[in-house]
Short mmCIF file of C-alpha atoms in Angstrom, two decimals:
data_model
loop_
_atom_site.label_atom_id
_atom_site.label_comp_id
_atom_site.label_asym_id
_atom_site.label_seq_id
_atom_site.Cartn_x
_atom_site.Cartn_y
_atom_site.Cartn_z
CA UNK A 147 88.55 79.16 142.68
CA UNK A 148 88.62 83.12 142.31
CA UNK A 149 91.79 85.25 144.27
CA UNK A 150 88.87 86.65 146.69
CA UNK A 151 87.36 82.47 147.56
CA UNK A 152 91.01 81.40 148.05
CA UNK A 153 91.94 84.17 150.35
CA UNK A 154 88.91 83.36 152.30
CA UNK A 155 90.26 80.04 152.57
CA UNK A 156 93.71 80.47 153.51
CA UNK A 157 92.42 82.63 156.28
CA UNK A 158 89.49 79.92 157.56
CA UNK A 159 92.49 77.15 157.88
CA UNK A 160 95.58 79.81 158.64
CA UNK A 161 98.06 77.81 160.61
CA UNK A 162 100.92 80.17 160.55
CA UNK A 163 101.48 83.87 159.83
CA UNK A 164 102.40 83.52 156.59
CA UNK A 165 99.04 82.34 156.04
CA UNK A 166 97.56 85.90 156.15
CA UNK A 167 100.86 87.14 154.32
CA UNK A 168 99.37 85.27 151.38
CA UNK A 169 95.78 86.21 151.47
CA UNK A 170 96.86 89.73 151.83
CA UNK A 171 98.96 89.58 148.48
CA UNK A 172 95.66 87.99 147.02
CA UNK A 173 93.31 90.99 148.17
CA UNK A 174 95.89 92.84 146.07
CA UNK A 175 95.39 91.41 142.71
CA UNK A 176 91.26 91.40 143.81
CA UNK A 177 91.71 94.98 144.24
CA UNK A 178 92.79 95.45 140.53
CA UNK A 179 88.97 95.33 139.26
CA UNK A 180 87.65 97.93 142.37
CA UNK A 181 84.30 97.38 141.20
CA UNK A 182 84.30 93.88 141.67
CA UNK A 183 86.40 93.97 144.93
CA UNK A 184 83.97 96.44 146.42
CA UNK A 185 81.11 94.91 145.94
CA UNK A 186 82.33 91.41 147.46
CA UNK A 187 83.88 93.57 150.17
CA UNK A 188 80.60 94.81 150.84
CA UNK A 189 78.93 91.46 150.73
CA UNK A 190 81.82 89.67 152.95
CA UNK A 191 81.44 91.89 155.99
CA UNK A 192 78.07 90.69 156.49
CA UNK A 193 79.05 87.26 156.05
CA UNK A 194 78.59 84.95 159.74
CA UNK A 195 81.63 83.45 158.92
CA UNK A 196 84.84 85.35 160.44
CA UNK A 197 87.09 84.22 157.95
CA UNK A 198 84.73 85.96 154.94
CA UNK A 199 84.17 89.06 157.26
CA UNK A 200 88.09 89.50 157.51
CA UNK A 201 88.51 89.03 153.82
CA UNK A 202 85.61 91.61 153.38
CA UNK A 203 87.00 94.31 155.62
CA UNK A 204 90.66 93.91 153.81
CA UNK A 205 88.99 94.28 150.25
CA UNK A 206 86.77 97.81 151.36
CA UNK A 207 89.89 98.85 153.49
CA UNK A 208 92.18 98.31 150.11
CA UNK A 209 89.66 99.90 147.24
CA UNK A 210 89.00 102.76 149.66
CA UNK A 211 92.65 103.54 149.90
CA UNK A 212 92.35 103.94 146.20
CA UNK A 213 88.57 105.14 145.36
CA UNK A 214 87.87 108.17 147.13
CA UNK A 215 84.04 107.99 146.44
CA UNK A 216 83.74 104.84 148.17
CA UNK A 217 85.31 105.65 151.41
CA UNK A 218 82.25 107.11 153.20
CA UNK A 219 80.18 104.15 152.49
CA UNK A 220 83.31 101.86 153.33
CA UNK A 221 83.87 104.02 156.81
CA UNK A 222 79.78 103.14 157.87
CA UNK A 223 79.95 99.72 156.56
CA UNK A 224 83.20 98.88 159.12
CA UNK A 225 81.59 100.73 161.61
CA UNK A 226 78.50 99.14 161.52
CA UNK A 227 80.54 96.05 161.92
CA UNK A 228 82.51 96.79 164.65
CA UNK A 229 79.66 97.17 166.94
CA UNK A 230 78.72 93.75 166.54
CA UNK A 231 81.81 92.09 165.81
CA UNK A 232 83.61 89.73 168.49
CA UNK A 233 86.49 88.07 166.85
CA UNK A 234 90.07 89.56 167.66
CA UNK A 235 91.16 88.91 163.83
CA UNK A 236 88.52 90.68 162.34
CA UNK A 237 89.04 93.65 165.14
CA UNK A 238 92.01 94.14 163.81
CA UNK A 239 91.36 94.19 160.03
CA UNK A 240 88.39 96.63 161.20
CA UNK A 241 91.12 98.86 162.59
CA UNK A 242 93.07 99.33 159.31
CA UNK A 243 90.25 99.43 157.15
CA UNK A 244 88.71 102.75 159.20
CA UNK A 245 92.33 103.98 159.14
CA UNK A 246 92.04 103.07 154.66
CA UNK A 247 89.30 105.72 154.65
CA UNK A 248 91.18 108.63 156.15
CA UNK A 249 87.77 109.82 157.74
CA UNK A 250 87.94 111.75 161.24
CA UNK A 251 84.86 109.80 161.92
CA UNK A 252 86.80 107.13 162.60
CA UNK A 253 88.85 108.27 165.36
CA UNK A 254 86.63 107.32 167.86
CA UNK A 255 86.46 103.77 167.55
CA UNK A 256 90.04 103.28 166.87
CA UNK A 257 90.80 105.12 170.05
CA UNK A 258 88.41 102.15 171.60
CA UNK A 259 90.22 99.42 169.76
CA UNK A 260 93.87 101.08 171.06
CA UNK A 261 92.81 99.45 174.42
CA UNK A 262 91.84 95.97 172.73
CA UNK A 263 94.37 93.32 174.40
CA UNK A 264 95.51 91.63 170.89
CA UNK A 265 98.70 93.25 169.46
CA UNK A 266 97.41 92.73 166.09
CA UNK A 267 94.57 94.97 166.93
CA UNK A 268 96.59 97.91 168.77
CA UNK A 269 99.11 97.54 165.84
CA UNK A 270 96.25 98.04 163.08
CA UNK A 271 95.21 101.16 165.02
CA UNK A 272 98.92 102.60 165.70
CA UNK A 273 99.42 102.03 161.43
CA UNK A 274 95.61 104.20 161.15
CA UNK A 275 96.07 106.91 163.44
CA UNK A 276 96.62 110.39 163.67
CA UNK A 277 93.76 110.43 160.88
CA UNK A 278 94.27 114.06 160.26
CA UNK A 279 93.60 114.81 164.33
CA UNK A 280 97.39 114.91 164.80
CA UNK A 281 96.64 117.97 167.64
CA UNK A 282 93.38 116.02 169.19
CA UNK A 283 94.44 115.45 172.91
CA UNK A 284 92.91 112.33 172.52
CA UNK A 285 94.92 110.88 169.68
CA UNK A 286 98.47 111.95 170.74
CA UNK A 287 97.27 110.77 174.49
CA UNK A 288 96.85 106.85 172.44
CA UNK A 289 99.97 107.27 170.22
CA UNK A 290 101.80 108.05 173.67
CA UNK A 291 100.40 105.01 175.60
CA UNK A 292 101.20 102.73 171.84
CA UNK A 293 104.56 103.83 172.24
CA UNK A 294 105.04 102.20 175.45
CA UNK A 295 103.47 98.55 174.20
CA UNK A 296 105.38 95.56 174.78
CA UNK A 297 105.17 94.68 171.11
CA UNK A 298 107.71 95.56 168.86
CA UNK A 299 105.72 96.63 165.71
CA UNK A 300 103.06 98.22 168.00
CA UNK A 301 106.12 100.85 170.01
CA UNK A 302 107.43 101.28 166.19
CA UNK A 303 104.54 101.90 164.42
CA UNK A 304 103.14 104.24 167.31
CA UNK A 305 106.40 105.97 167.74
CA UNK A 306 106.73 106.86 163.71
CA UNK A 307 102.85 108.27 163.84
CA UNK A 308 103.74 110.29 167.20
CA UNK A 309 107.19 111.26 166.36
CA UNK A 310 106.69 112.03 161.71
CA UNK A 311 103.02 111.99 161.09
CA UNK A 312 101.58 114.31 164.20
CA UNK A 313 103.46 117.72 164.00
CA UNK A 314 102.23 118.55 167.04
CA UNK A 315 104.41 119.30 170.11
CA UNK A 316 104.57 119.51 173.83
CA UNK A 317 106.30 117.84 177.18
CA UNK A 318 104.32 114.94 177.02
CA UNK A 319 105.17 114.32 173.42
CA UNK A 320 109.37 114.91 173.89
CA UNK A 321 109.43 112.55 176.75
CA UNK A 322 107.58 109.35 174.99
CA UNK A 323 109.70 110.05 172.30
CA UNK A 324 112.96 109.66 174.89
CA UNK A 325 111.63 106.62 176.51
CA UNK A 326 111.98 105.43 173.23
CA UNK A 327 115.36 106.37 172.24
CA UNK A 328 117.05 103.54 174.29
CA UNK A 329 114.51 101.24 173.00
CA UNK A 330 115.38 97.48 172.10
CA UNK A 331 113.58 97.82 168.78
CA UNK A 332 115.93 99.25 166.29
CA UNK A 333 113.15 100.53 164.19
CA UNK A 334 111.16 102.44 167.17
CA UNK A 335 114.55 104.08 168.34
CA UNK A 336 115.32 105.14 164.55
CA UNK A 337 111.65 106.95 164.76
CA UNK A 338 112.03 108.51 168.18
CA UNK A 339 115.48 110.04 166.86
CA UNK A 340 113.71 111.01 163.99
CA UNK A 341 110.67 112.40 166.16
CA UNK A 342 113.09 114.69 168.29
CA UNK A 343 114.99 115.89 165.46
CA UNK A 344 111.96 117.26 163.82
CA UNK A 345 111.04 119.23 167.20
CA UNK A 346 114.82 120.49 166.79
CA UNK A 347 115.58 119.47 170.04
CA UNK A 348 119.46 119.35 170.00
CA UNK A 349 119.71 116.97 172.65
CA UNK A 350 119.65 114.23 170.43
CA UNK A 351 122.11 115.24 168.13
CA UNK A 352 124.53 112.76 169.55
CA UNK A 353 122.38 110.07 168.63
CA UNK A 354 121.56 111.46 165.11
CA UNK A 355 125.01 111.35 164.77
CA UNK A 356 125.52 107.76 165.46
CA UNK A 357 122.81 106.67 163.25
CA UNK A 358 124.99 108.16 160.59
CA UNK A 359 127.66 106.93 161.52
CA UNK A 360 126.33 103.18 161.37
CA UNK A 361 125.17 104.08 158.22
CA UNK A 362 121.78 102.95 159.45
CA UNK A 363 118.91 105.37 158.71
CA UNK A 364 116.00 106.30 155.98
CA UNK A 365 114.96 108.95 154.01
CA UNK A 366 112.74 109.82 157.03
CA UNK A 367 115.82 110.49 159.20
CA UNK A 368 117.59 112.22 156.79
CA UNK A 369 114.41 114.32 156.51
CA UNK A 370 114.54 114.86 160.34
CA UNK A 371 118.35 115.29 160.63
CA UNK A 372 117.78 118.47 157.77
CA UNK A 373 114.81 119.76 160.36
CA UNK A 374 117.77 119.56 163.53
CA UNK A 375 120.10 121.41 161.06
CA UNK A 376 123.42 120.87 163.04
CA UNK A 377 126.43 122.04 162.12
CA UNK A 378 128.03 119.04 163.97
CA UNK A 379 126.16 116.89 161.71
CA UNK A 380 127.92 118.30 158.46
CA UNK A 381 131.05 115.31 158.89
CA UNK A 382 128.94 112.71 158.87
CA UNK A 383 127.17 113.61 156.15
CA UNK A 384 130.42 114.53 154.14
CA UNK A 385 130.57 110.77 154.66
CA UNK A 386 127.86 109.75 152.27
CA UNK A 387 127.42 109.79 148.31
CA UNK A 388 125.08 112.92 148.02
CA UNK A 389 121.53 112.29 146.69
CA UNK A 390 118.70 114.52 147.17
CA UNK A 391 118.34 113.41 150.93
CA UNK A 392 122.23 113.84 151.27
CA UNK A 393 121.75 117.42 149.37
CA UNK A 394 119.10 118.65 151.20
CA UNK A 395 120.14 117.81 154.69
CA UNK A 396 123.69 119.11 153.81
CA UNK A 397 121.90 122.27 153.09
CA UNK A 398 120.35 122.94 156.04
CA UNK A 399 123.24 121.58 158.54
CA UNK A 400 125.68 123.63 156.93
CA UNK A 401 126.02 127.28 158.06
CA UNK A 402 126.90 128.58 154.99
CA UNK A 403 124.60 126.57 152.87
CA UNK A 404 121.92 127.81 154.66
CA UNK A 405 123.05 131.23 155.26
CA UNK A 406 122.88 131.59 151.14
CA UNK A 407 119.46 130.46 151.01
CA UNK A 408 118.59 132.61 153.98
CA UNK A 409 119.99 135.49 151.83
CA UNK A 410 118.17 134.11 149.03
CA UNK A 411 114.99 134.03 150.32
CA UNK A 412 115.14 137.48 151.29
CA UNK A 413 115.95 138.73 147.97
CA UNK A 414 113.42 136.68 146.40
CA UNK A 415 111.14 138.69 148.93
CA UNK A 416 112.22 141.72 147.87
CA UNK A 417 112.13 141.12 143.97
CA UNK A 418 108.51 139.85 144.70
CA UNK A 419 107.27 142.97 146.25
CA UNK A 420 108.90 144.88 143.45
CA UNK A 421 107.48 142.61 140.40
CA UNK A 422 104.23 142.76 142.23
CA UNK A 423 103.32 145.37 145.25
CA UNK A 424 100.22 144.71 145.74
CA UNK A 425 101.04 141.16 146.11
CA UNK A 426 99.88 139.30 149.67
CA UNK A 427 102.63 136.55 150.03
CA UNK A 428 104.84 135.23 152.88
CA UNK A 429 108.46 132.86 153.44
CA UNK A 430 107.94 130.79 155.94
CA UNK A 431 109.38 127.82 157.91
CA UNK A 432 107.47 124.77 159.40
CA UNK A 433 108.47 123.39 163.10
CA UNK A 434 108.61 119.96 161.87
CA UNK A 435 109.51 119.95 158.27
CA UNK A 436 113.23 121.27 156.50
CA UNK A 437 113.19 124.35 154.35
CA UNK A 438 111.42 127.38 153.72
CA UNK A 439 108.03 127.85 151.38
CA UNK A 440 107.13 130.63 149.81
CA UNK A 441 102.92 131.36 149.69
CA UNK A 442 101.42 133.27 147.64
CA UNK A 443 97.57 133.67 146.27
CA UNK A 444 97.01 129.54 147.28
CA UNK A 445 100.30 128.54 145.48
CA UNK A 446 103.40 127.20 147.49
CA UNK A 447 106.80 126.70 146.16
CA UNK A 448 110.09 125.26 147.76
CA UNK A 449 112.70 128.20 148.36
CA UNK A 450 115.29 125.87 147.44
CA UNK A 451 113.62 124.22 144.59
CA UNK A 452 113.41 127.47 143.41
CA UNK A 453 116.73 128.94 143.92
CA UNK A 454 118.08 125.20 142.35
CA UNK A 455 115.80 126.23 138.64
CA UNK A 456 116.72 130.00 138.89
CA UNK A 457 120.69 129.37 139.36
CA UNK A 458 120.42 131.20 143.05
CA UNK A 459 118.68 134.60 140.91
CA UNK A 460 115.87 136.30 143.03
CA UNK A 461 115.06 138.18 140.69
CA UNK A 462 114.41 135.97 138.08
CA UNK A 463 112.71 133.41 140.68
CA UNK A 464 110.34 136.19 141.26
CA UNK A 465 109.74 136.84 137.31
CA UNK A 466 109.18 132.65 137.66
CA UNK A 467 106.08 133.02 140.60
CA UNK A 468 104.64 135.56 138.36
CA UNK A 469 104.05 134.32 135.45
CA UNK A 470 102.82 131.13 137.22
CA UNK A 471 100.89 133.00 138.97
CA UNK A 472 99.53 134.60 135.79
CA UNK A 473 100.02 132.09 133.01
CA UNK A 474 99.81 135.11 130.60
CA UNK A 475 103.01 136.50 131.10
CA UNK A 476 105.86 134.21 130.22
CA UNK A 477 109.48 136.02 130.66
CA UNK A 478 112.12 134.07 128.66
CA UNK A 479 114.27 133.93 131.43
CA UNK A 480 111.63 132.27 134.00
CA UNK A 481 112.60 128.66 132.86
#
């Protein structure tokens, strides 16, 4: 029996979670040969047996994550699917499969399955979504009511797409992400911590705090504790063996740390204009992301990365940009 036949069948007689645990591994040695996988995937979802259908949708849904050419035909053949299919199980690999193709055309349906009343379902859309509509009313208006779901995985899942993977930012958005703060879930108050931080909102520096001082967090919070950039964060961090998380939110919590770099990226400005005049470019800061990027002619760099491989020299960081940004020139000391 083939990996693809025997996941069908530990699906078809499933008696306990683990079940799908282990078909799921198998889809992801069939996904090694795409080809192959595809075209089963393909053949599967039109299958009248749920079991093969499920199968079918978690093969396209895994080769599409992978194979960018197939995930337009993979996005039409799930939602050609979905507006026949009836079975909860298959509803819910249909949900992560649309959210595999990273198509916008997708949004629509998983906002419709975000109502469906099996958690595996509403968690397969909270894992899919924002989709690249992280601003669509719609979308943050589902992430907010996911947040509030009385499953677990669901509230953490929704809370990490709301909170780290939608930028976006408003009342609405601040006060899911509180409700969550107290939550039971460890993981879903971890993400609304992280959420807040990343909107700088220094209310929840207390609790940002305490997560560092459990020692329980990820490199996502350390991401959103370098956003909040707290001087009252700087012990706690003190506490920890520095690694590039470590570094880089010690960097932005610290005053002086980031008063260098601040004076950094101004000369680096300067230099710049000087190396090149006629040069459009810009430094700029994101809301919900740490550091500064310089843009210049469709290149980005990291400020910081850059000050790190110049030894804290604007001017040689801006001999660096230009000969990137002509290839041509190559000054000796632009290493």
């Amino acid at each position: 029996m083939d990996v693809i036949a025997e996941a069908v069948e530990l699906i078809r007689n499933a008696t306990c979670p683990g079940d799908y645990d282990q078909a799921w591994e198998l889809v992801g040695k069939a996904t090694q040969d795409r080809e192959t996988a595809a075209g089963r995937g393909f053949a599967l979802v039109r299958s009248p047996d749920p079991a093969e259908r499920r199968i079918g949708c978690d093969l396209l849904g895994s080769v599409a994550q992978v194979e960018e050419s197939l995930r337009e035909p993979v996005l039409l053949a799930a939602l050609e699917l979905v507006a026949t299919e009836t079975e909860d199980a298959v509803h819910a690999s249909i949900a992560r499969t649309l959210g595999c193709t990273g198509d916008e055309r997708a949004v629509p349906e998983l906002l419709r399955l975000a109502e469906h009343p099996d958690e595996d379902v509403r968690f397969n859309v909270a894992w899919s979504l924002p989709l690249g509509r992280a601003n669509d009313d719609a979308v943050i208006e589902a992430l907010i009511r996911l947040t509030t779901d009385p499953e677990d995985e669901v509230r953490d899942w929704a809370t990490f797409a709301l909170g780290t993977q939608c930028q976006a930012d408003s009342r609405a958005i601040r006060e899911a992400l509180w409700a969550r703060v107290g939550d039971q879930d460890t993981e879903a108050r971890e993400e609304a911590i992280a959420g807040l931080a990343r909107r700088r909102d220094r209310r929840v520096v207390p609790h940002a705090a305490r997560l560092l001082d459990n020692g329980g967090f990820s490199p996502n919070t350390l991401t959103a504790i370098a956003c909040l950039g707290d001087p009252a964060l700087v012990p706690y961090l003190e506490d920890y063996e520095e690694d590039q998380g470590i570094t880089d939110a010690l960097g932005e919590c610290d005053p002086a740390s980031r008063a260098a770099r601040d004076a950094f990226a101004a000369g680096l400005a300067e230099a710049l204009h000087a190396r090149l005049p006629e040069l459009d470019f810009g430094v700029y800061g994101e809301l919900c992301e740490p550091g500064l990027t310089l843009a210049a002619s469709g290149y980005i760099w990291s400020v910081e990365r850059l000050r790190d491989r110049v030894s804290g020299d604007p001017v040689r960081a801006a001999d660096l940009v230009a000969a990137e940004l002509s290839p041509s020139e190559s000054p000796s000391d632009a290493a």
